[in-house]
Amino acid sequence: MKEWFAQLQQREQLSLLALAIALGLYLLYMLVWTPLDSRRDDLALQNNAIAASLTRVDAMVSEFLQLRQSGARPGGARRNLTSLINQSTRAAQLPVSRLQPNSRGEIQVRMENAAFDDVLGWLYQMEYREGLLVREVSITETGTAGRVNATVRIAQAG
């Protein structure tokens, strides 16, 4: 290869060297600079998303501290919702087999072998009279006519 290069005229040797330098710069750009540039853009987007998340967390912390200073109890709404559901299901004579609060302030109510009309009346009362949100309802029939098993997820409105 060295002999071949030495046989070329000086003008051809300079042209080949310039081409080799241009090719080297192009490869450097394509293999190093472009991936680094796209990675920098990805990290900037990720940084913006984390900053927005931090802003939301800061707002929640401020709200929590205000609630703590005012003496309000964050779990109080869930307890009131539980007692409201207990009282209303007792009044409607619905057989509640499970009443389970979750971390989002919602309550899951499981009723087994309940009268279908009573379940619908209770759901109406919860949503339209009490102003609660019925987020999810699952009703399956039992072997007895007019009797159902129901699972309902209820949350405070607003």
Coordinates of N, CA, C and O in Angstrom, one line a residue:
M1 N 0.8 -1.2 0.0 CA 0.0 0.0 0.0 C 0.9 1.3 0.0 O 0.6 2.2 -0.7
K2 N 2.0 1.2 0.8 CA 2.9 2.3 0.9 C 3.6 2.5 -0.5 O 3.8 3.7 -0.9
E3 N 4.0 1.4 -1.1 CA 4.6 1.6 -2.4 C 3.7 2.2 -3.5 O 4.1 3.0 -4.3
W4 N 2.4 1.7 -3.4 CA 1.4 2.2 -4.3 C 1.3 3.7 -4.2 O 1.2 4.5 -5.1
F5 N 1.2 4.1 -2.9 CA 1.0 5.6 -2.6 C 2.2 6.4 -3.1 O 2.1 7.5 -3.6
A6 N 3.4 5.8 -2.9 CA 4.6 6.5 -3.3 C 4.7 6.7 -4.8 O 5.4 7.6 -5.3
Q7 N 4.1 5.8 -5.6 CA 4.2 5.8 -7.0 C 3.2 6.9 -7.6 O 3.4 7.3 -8.7
L8 N 2.3 7.4 -6.8 CA 1.4 8.4 -7.3 C 2.0 9.7 -7.3 O 3.0 10.0 -6.6
Q9 N 1.5 10.6 -8.2 CA 2.0 12.0 -8.3 C 1.7 12.7 -7.0 O 0.7 12.4 -6.3
Q10 N 2.4 13.8 -6.8 CA 2.2 14.6 -5.6 C 0.7 15.1 -5.5 O 0.1 15.2 -4.5
R11 N 0.2 15.6 -6.6 CA -1.2 16.1 -6.7 C -2.2 15.0 -6.3 O -3.1 15.2 -5.5
E12 N -2.0 13.7 -6.8 CA -2.9 12.6 -6.4 C -2.7 12.3 -4.9 O -3.7 12.0 -4.3
Q13 N -1.5 12.3 -4.4 CA -1.3 12.1 -3.0 C -2.0 13.1 -2.1 O -2.7 12.7 -1.1
L14 N -2.0 14.3 -2.5 CA -2.7 15.4 -1.7 C -4.2 15.2 -1.8 O -4.9 15.4 -0.8
S15 N -4.6 14.8 -3.0 CA -6.1 14.6 -3.1 C -6.5 13.4 -2.2 O -7.6 13.5 -1.6
L16 N -5.8 12.3 -2.2 CA -6.1 11.2 -1.4 C -6.0 11.6 0.1 O -6.9 11.1 0.9
L17 N -5.1 12.3 0.5 CA -5.0 12.8 1.9 C -6.2 13.6 2.3 O -6.7 13.5 3.4
A18 N -6.5 14.6 1.4 CA -7.7 15.4 1.7 C -9.0 14.6 1.8 O -9.8 14.8 2.7
L19 N -9.1 13.6 0.9 CA -10.3 12.7 1.0 C -10.3 11.9 2.2 O -11.3 11.7 2.9
A20 N -9.1 11.4 2.7 CA -9.0 10.6 3.9 C -9.4 11.5 5.1 O -10.1 11.0 6.0
I21 N -8.9 12.7 5.2 CA -9.3 13.6 6.3 C -10.8 13.9 6.3 O -11.4 13.9 7.3
A22 N -11.3 14.2 5.1 CA -12.8 14.5 5.0 C -13.6 13.3 5.4 O -14.6 13.4 6.2
L23 N -13.2 12.1 5.0 CA -13.9 10.8 5.4 C -13.7 10.6 6.9 O -14.7 10.3 7.6
G24 N -12.6 10.9 7.5 CA -12.4 10.8 8.9 C -13.3 11.7 9.7 O -13.9 11.4 10.7
L25 N -13.4 13.0 9.2 CA -14.2 14.0 9.9 C -15.7 13.6 9.8 O -16.5 13.7 10.8
Y26 N -16.1 13.0 8.6 CA -17.5 12.6 8.5 C -17.8 11.4 9.4 O -18.9 11.4 10.1
L27 N -16.9 10.5 9.5 CA -17.1 9.3 10.4 C -17.2 9.8 11.9 O -18.0 9.3 12.7
L28 N -16.3 10.7 12.2 CA -16.3 11.3 13.6 C -17.6 11.9 13.9 O -18.2 11.7 14.9
Y29 N -18.1 12.7 12.9 CA -19.4 13.4 13.1 C -20.6 12.3 13.2 O -21.4 12.4 14.1
M30 N -20.6 11.3 12.3 CA -21.7 10.4 12.3 C -21.6 9.4 13.5 O -22.6 9.0 14.1
L31 N -20.4 9.0 13.9 CA -20.3 8.0 15.0 C -20.2 8.6 16.4 O -20.4 7.9 17.4
V32 N -19.8 9.8 16.5 CA -19.6 10.4 17.8 C -20.5 11.6 18.1 O -21.3 11.6 19.0
W33 N -20.5 12.6 17.2 CA -21.2 13.8 17.5 C -22.7 13.6 17.4 O -23.5 14.0 18.3
T34 N -23.3 12.9 16.4 CA -24.7 12.8 16.2 C -25.3 12.0 17.4 O -26.4 12.4 18.0
P35 N -24.8 10.8 17.8 CA -25.4 10.2 19.0 C -25.3 11.0 20.3 O -26.3 11.0 21.1
L36 N -24.2 11.7 20.5 CA -24.1 12.6 21.7 C -25.2 13.7 21.6 O -25.8 14.0 22.7
D37 N -25.4 14.2 20.5 CA -26.4 15.3 20.3 C -27.8 14.8 20.6 O -28.6 15.5 21.3
S38 N -28.1 13.7 20.0 CA -29.5 13.1 20.3 C -29.7 12.7 21.7 O -30.7 12.9 22.3
R39 N -28.6 12.2 22.4 CA -28.7 11.8 23.8 C -28.9 13.1 24.6 O -29.6 13.1 25.6
R40 N -28.2 14.2 24.3 CA -28.4 15.4 25.0 C -29.8 15.9 24.9 O -30.4 16.4 25.9
D41 N -30.4 15.8 23.7 CA -31.8 16.2 23.6 C -32.7 15.4 24.4 O -33.7 15.9 25.0
D42 N -32.5 14.0 24.4 CA -33.3 13.1 25.2 C -33.2 13.5 26.7 O -34.2 13.5 27.4
L43 N -32.0 13.8 27.1 CA -31.8 14.1 28.6 C -32.5 15.4 28.9 O -33.0 15.6 30.0
A44 N -32.5 16.4 28.0 CA -33.2 17.6 28.2 C -34.7 17.4 28.4 O -35.3 18.0 29.3
L45 N -35.3 16.6 27.5 CA -36.7 16.3 27.6 C -37.0 15.6 29.0 O -38.0 15.9 29.7
Q46 N -36.1 14.6 29.3 CA -36.3 13.9 30.6 C -36.2 14.9 31.8 O -36.9 14.8 32.8
N47 N -35.2 15.8 31.7 CA -35.1 16.8 32.8 C -36.3 17.7 32.9 O -36.7 18.0 34.0
N48 N -36.9 18.1 31.8 CA -38.1 18.9 31.8 C -39.3 18.1 32.5 O -40.0 18.7 33.2
A49 N -39.4 16.8 32.1 CA -40.4 16.0 32.7 C -40.2 15.9 34.2 O -41.2 15.9 35.0
I50 N -39.0 15.7 34.7 CA -38.7 15.6 36.1 C -39.0 16.9 36.8 O -39.5 16.9 37.9
A51 N -38.7 18.0 36.2 CA -38.9 19.3 36.8 C -40.4 19.5 36.9 O -40.9 20.1 38.0
A52 N -41.2 19.1 35.9 CA -42.7 19.3 36.1 C -43.2 18.4 37.2 O -44.1 18.8 37.9
S53 N -42.7 17.2 37.3 CA -43.1 16.3 38.4 C -42.7 16.9 39.7 O -43.5 16.8 40.7
L54 N -41.5 17.4 39.8 CA -41.1 18.1 41.1 C -42.0 19.2 41.4 O -42.4 19.4 42.6
T55 N -42.5 20.0 40.5 CA -43.4 21.1 40.7 C -44.7 20.6 41.3 O -45.2 21.1 42.2
R56 N -45.2 19.5 40.7 CA -46.5 18.9 41.2 C -46.3 18.4 42.7 O -47.1 18.5 43.5
V57 N -45.1 17.7 42.9 CA -44.8 17.2 44.3 C -44.8 18.4 45.3 O -45.3 18.3 46.4
D58 N -44.1 19.5 44.9 CA -44.0 20.6 45.7 C -45.4 21.2 46.1 O -45.7 21.6 47.2
A59 N -46.3 21.2 45.1 CA -47.6 21.7 45.3 C -48.4 20.8 46.3 O -49.1 21.3 47.2
M60 N -48.2 19.5 46.1 CA -48.9 18.6 47.0 C -48.3 18.7 48.5 O -49.1 18.7 49.4
V61 N -47.0 18.9 48.6 CA -46.4 19.1 49.9 C -46.9 20.4 50.5 O -47.3 20.4 51.7
S62 N -47.0 21.4 49.8 CA -47.6 22.7 50.3 C -49.0 22.5 50.8 O -49.4 23.0 51.9
E63 N -49.8 21.8 50.0 CA -51.2 21.5 50.4 C -51.3 20.7 51.6 O -52.1 21.0 52.5
F64 N -50.4 19.7 51.7 CA -50.4 18.8 52.9 C -50.0 19.6 54.1 O -50.6 19.5 55.2
L65 N -49.0 20.5 54.0 CA -48.6 21.3 55.1 C -49.7 22.3 55.6 O -49.9 22.5 56.8
Q66 N -50.4 22.8 54.6 CA -51.5 23.7 55.0 C -52.6 22.9 55.7 O -53.2 23.4 56.7
L67 N -52.9 21.7 55.2 CA -53.9 20.9 55.9 C -53.4 20.5 57.3 O -54.2 20.6 58.3
R68 N -52.2 20.2 57.5 CA -51.6 19.9 58.8 C -51.7 21.1 59.7 O -52.1 20.9 60.9
Q69 N -51.4 22.3 59.2 CA -51.4 23.5 60.1 C -52.9 23.9 60.4 O -53.1 24.4 61.5
S70 N -53.8 23.6 59.5 CA -55.2 24.0 59.8 C -55.9 23.0 60.7 O -57.0 23.2 61.1
G71 N -55.2 21.9 61.0 CA -55.8 20.8 61.8 C -56.7 19.9 61.1 O -57.3 19.0 61.7
A72 N -56.8 20.0 59.8 CA -57.6 19.0 59.0 C -56.8 17.7 58.9 O -55.6 17.7 58.9
R73 N -57.6 16.6 58.9 CA -57.0 15.3 58.8 C -57.2 14.7 57.5 O -58.4 14.6 57.1
P74 N -56.1 14.4 56.7 CA -56.3 13.8 55.4 C -57.1 12.6 55.4 O -57.9 12.3 54.5
G75 N -57.1 11.7 56.4 CA -57.9 10.5 56.4 C -59.3 10.7 56.8 O -60.1 9.8 56.8
G76 N -59.7 11.9 57.2 CA -61.0 12.2 57.7 C -62.1 12.0 56.7 O -63.2 11.5 56.9
A77 N -61.8 12.4 55.4 CA -62.8 12.2 54.4 C -63.1 10.8 54.1 O -64.2 10.4 53.9
R78 N -62.1 10.0 54.2 CA -62.2 8.5 53.9 C -63.1 7.9 55.0 O -63.9 7.1 54.8
R79 N -62.8 8.3 56.3 CA -63.6 7.8 57.4 C -65.1 8.2 57.3 O -66.0 7.4 57.5
N80 N -65.4 9.4 56.9 CA -66.7 9.9 56.7 C -67.4 9.1 55.6 O -68.6 8.7 55.7
L81 N -66.7 8.8 54.5 CA -67.2 8.1 53.4 C -67.5 6.6 53.8 O -68.6 6.1 53.5
T82 N -66.7 6.1 54.6 CA -66.9 4.7 55.2 C -68.2 4.7 56.0 O -69.0 3.8 55.9
S83 N -68.3 5.6 56.9 CA -69.5 5.6 57.8 C -70.8 5.9 57.0 O -71.8 5.3 57.2
L84 N -70.7 6.8 56.0 CA -71.8 7.0 55.1 C -72.3 5.8 54.4 O -73.5 5.4 54.3
I85 N -71.3 5.0 53.8 CA -71.6 3.8 53.1 C -72.2 2.7 54.1 O -73.1 2.0 53.8
N86 N -71.6 2.6 55.3 CA -72.1 1.7 56.3 C -73.5 2.0 56.6 O -74.4 1.1 56.7
Q87 N -73.8 3.3 56.9 CA -75.2 3.6 57.3 C -76.2 3.4 56.1 O -77.3 2.9 56.3
S88 N -75.8 3.8 54.9 CA -76.7 3.6 53.8 C -77.0 2.2 53.4 O -78.1 1.8 53.1
T89 N -76.0 1.3 53.5 CA -76.2 -0.1 53.2 C -77.0 -0.8 54.3 O -77.8 -1.6 54.0
R90 N -76.8 -0.3 55.5 CA -77.6 -0.9 56.6 C -79.1 -0.5 56.4 O -80.0 -1.3 56.6
A91 N -79.3 0.8 56.0 CA -80.7 1.3 55.9 C -81.4 0.6 54.7 O -82.6 0.3 54.7
A92 N -80.6 0.3 53.6 CA -81.1 -0.4 52.5 C -81.2 -1.9 52.6 O -81.6 -2.7 51.8
Q93 N -80.7 -2.4 53.8 CA -80.6 -3.8 54.1 C -79.9 -4.6 53.1 O -80.3 -5.7 52.6
L94 N -78.7 -4.1 52.7 CA -77.9 -4.7 51.7 C -76.8 -5.5 52.4 O -76.2 -5.0 53.4
P95 N -76.6 -6.8 52.1 CA -75.6 -7.6 52.7 C -74.2 -7.3 52.3 O -73.7 -7.8 51.2
V96 N -73.4 -6.5 53.0 CA -72.1 -6.1 52.6 C -71.1 -7.2 53.2 O -71.1 -7.4 54.4
S97 N -70.3 -7.8 52.3 CA -69.4 -8.8 52.7 C -68.0 -8.2 52.9 O -67.1 -8.7 53.6
R98 N -67.7 -7.1 52.2 CA -66.4 -6.4 52.3 C -66.5 -4.9 52.0 O -67.2 -4.5 51.1
L99 N -65.8 -4.2 52.8 CA -65.8 -2.7 52.7 C -64.3 -2.3 52.8 O -63.7 -2.4 53.9
Q100 N -63.7 -2.0 51.6 CA -62.2 -1.8 51.6 C -61.8 -0.5 51.1 O -62.0 -0.2 49.9
P101 N -61.3 0.4 51.9 CA -60.8 1.7 51.4 C -59.4 1.5 50.7 O -58.7 0.5 51.0
N102 N -59.1 2.4 49.7 CA -57.8 2.3 49.1 C -57.0 3.6 49.3 O -57.5 4.5 49.9
S103 N -55.8 3.6 48.7 CA -55.0 4.8 49.0 C -55.4 6.0 48.2 O -55.0 7.1 48.5
R104 N -56.3 5.9 47.2 CA -56.8 7.1 46.5 C -58.0 7.7 47.1 O -58.6 8.6 46.5
G105 N -58.4 7.2 48.3 CA -59.6 7.8 48.9 C -60.9 7.2 48.5 O -62.0 7.6 48.8
E106 N -60.8 6.1 47.7 CA -62.0 5.4 47.2 C -62.3 4.2 48.1 O -61.4 3.8 48.9
I107 N -63.5 3.7 48.0 CA -63.9 2.6 48.8 C -64.5 1.5 47.9 O -65.4 1.9 47.1
Q108 N -64.1 0.3 48.1 CA -64.7 -0.8 47.3 C -65.6 -1.5 48.2 O -65.3 -1.9 49.3
V109 N -66.9 -1.7 47.7 CA -67.9 -2.3 48.5 C -68.3 -3.6 47.8 O -68.6 -3.6 46.6
R110 N -68.3 -4.7 48.5 CA -68.7 -6.0 47.9 C -69.9 -6.5 48.6 O -70.0 -6.6 49.8
M111 N -71.0 -6.8 47.8 CA -72.3 -7.3 48.3 C -72.5 -8.6 47.7 O -72.3 -8.8 46.5
E112 N -72.9 -9.6 48.5 CA -73.2 -10.9 48.0 C -74.7 -11.3 48.3 O -75.2 -11.0 49.4
N113 N -75.3 -11.9 47.3 CA -76.7 -12.3 47.3 C -77.6 -11.2 47.7 O -78.5 -11.3 48.6
A114 N -77.5 -10.0 47.1 CA -78.3 -8.8 47.4 C -79.4 -8.7 46.3 O -79.3 -9.2 45.2
A115 N -80.5 -8.1 46.7 CA -81.6 -7.9 45.8 C -81.2 -6.9 44.7 O -80.7 -5.8 45.1
F116 N -81.4 -7.2 43.5 CA -80.9 -6.3 42.4 C -81.6 -4.9 42.5 O -80.9 -3.9 42.3
D117 N -82.9 -4.9 42.7 CA -83.5 -3.6 42.8 C -83.0 -2.7 44.0 O -82.8 -1.5 43.9
D118 N -82.6 -3.4 45.1 CA -82.1 -2.7 46.2 C -80.7 -2.1 45.9 O -80.3 -1.0 46.3
V119 N -79.9 -2.9 45.2 CA -78.5 -2.4 44.8 C -78.7 -1.2 43.9 O -78.0 -0.2 44.1
L120 N -79.6 -1.3 42.9 CA -79.8 -0.1 42.0 C -80.3 1.1 42.7 O -79.8 2.2 42.5
G121 N -81.2 0.9 43.7 CA -81.7 2.0 44.5 C -80.6 2.6 45.3 O -80.5 3.9 45.4
W122 N -79.7 1.8 45.9 CA -78.6 2.3 46.7 C -77.6 3.1 45.8 O -77.1 4.1 46.2
L123 N -77.3 2.5 44.6 CA -76.4 3.3 43.7 C -77.0 4.6 43.3 O -76.2 5.6 43.3
Y124 N -78.3 4.7 43.1 CA -78.9 6.0 42.8 C -78.7 6.9 43.9 O -78.4 8.1 43.8
Q125 N -79.0 6.4 45.1 CA -78.9 7.3 46.3 C -77.4 7.8 46.5 O -77.2 9.0 46.8
M126 N -76.5 6.9 46.3 CA -75.1 7.3 46.5 C -74.7 8.4 45.5 O -74.0 9.4 45.8
E127 N -75.1 8.3 44.2 CA -74.7 9.2 43.2 C -75.5 10.5 43.2 O -74.9 11.6 43.1
Y128 N -76.8 10.4 43.3 CA -77.6 11.6 43.1 C -78.0 12.3 44.3 O -78.2 13.5 44.4
R129 N -78.2 11.5 45.4 CA -78.6 12.2 46.7 C -77.4 12.6 47.5 O -77.4 13.6 48.1
E130 N -76.4 11.7 47.6 CA -75.2 11.9 48.4 C -74.1 12.7 47.6 O -73.2 13.2 48.2
G131 N -74.2 12.7 46.3 CA -73.2 13.4 45.5 C -71.9 12.7 45.4 O -70.8 13.3 45.2
L132 N -71.8 11.4 45.6 CA -70.6 10.6 45.4 C -70.4 10.2 44.0 O -71.4 10.2 43.2
L133 N -69.2 9.8 43.7 CA -68.9 9.3 42.3 C -68.9 7.7 42.4 O -68.1 7.2 43.1
V134 N -69.7 7.1 41.6 CA -69.7 5.7 41.4 C -68.7 5.4 40.3 O -69.0 5.6 39.1
R135 N -67.5 5.0 40.6 CA -66.4 4.9 39.6 C -66.5 3.6 38.8 O -66.2 3.5 37.7
E136 N -66.9 2.5 39.5 CA -66.9 1.2 38.8 C -68.0 0.3 39.5 O -68.1 0.3 40.7
V137 N -68.7 -0.4 38.7 CA -69.7 -1.3 39.1 C -69.6 -2.6 38.4 O -69.5 -2.7 37.2
S138 N -69.6 -3.7 39.1 CA -69.6 -5.1 38.5 C -70.7 -5.9 39.2 O -70.7 -6.1 40.4
I139 N -71.6 -6.3 38.4 CA -72.8 -7.0 38.9 C -72.9 -8.4 38.2 O -72.8 -8.4 37.0
T140 N -73.0 -9.5 39.0 CA -73.1 -10.8 38.4 C -74.3 -11.4 39.1 O -74.6 -11.2 40.3
E141 N -75.0 -12.2 38.3 CA -76.2 -12.9 38.9 C -75.9 -14.1 39.7 O -74.8 -14.7 39.5
T142 N -76.7 -14.4 40.6 CA -76.5 -15.6 41.4 C -77.5 -16.7 40.9 O -78.2 -16.5 39.9
G143 N -77.6 -17.8 41.6 CA -78.5 -18.8 41.2 C -80.0 -18.5 41.5 O -80.9 -19.1 40.9
T144 N -80.2 -17.5 42.3 CA -81.6 -17.2 42.7 C -82.0 -16.0 41.8 O -81.3 -15.0 41.6
A145 N -83.3 -16.0 41.4 CA -83.8 -15.0 40.6 C -83.9 -13.7 41.3 O -84.4 -13.7 42.5
G146 N -83.5 -12.6 40.7 CA -83.5 -11.3 41.4 C -82.4 -11.0 42.4 O -82.4 -9.9 43.0
R147 N -81.5 -11.9 42.6 CA -80.4 -11.7 43.5 C -79.1 -11.6 42.7 O -78.9 -12.3 41.7
V148 N -78.2 -10.8 43.2 CA -76.9 -10.5 42.5 C -75.8 -10.4 43.5 O -76.0 -10.2 44.7
N149 N -74.6 -10.6 42.9 CA -73.4 -10.2 43.7 C -72.9 -9.0 43.0 O -72.8 -8.9 41.8
A150 N -72.5 -8.0 43.8 CA -72.0 -6.7 43.2 C -70.8 -6.2 43.9 O -70.6 -6.4 45.1
T151 N -69.9 -5.6 43.1 CA -68.7 -5.0 43.6 C -68.8 -3.5 43.0 O -68.9 -3.3 41.8
V152 N -68.7 -2.6 43.9 CA -68.8 -1.2 43.6 C -67.6 -0.4 44.1 O -67.2 -0.6 45.3
R153 N -67.1 0.5 43.3 CA -66.0 1.4 43.8 C -66.5 2.8 43.8 O -67.0 3.3 42.8
I154 N -66.5 3.5 45.0 CA -67.1 4.8 45.2 C -66.0 5.7 45.7 O -65.2 5.4 46.4
A155 N -66.1 7.0 45.2 CA -65.2 8.0 45.6 C -65.9 9.3 45.9 O -67.1 9.5 45.5
Q156 N -65.3 10.2 46.7 CA -65.8 11.5 46.9 C -65.8 12.3 45.6 O -64.9 12.2 44.8
A157 N -66.8 13.2 45.4 CA -66.9 14.0 44.2 C -65.9 15.2 44.5 O -65.9 15.8 45.6
G158 N -65.1 15.5 43.4 CA -64.3 16.7 43.5 C -63.3 16.5 44.5 O -62.5 17.0 45.0

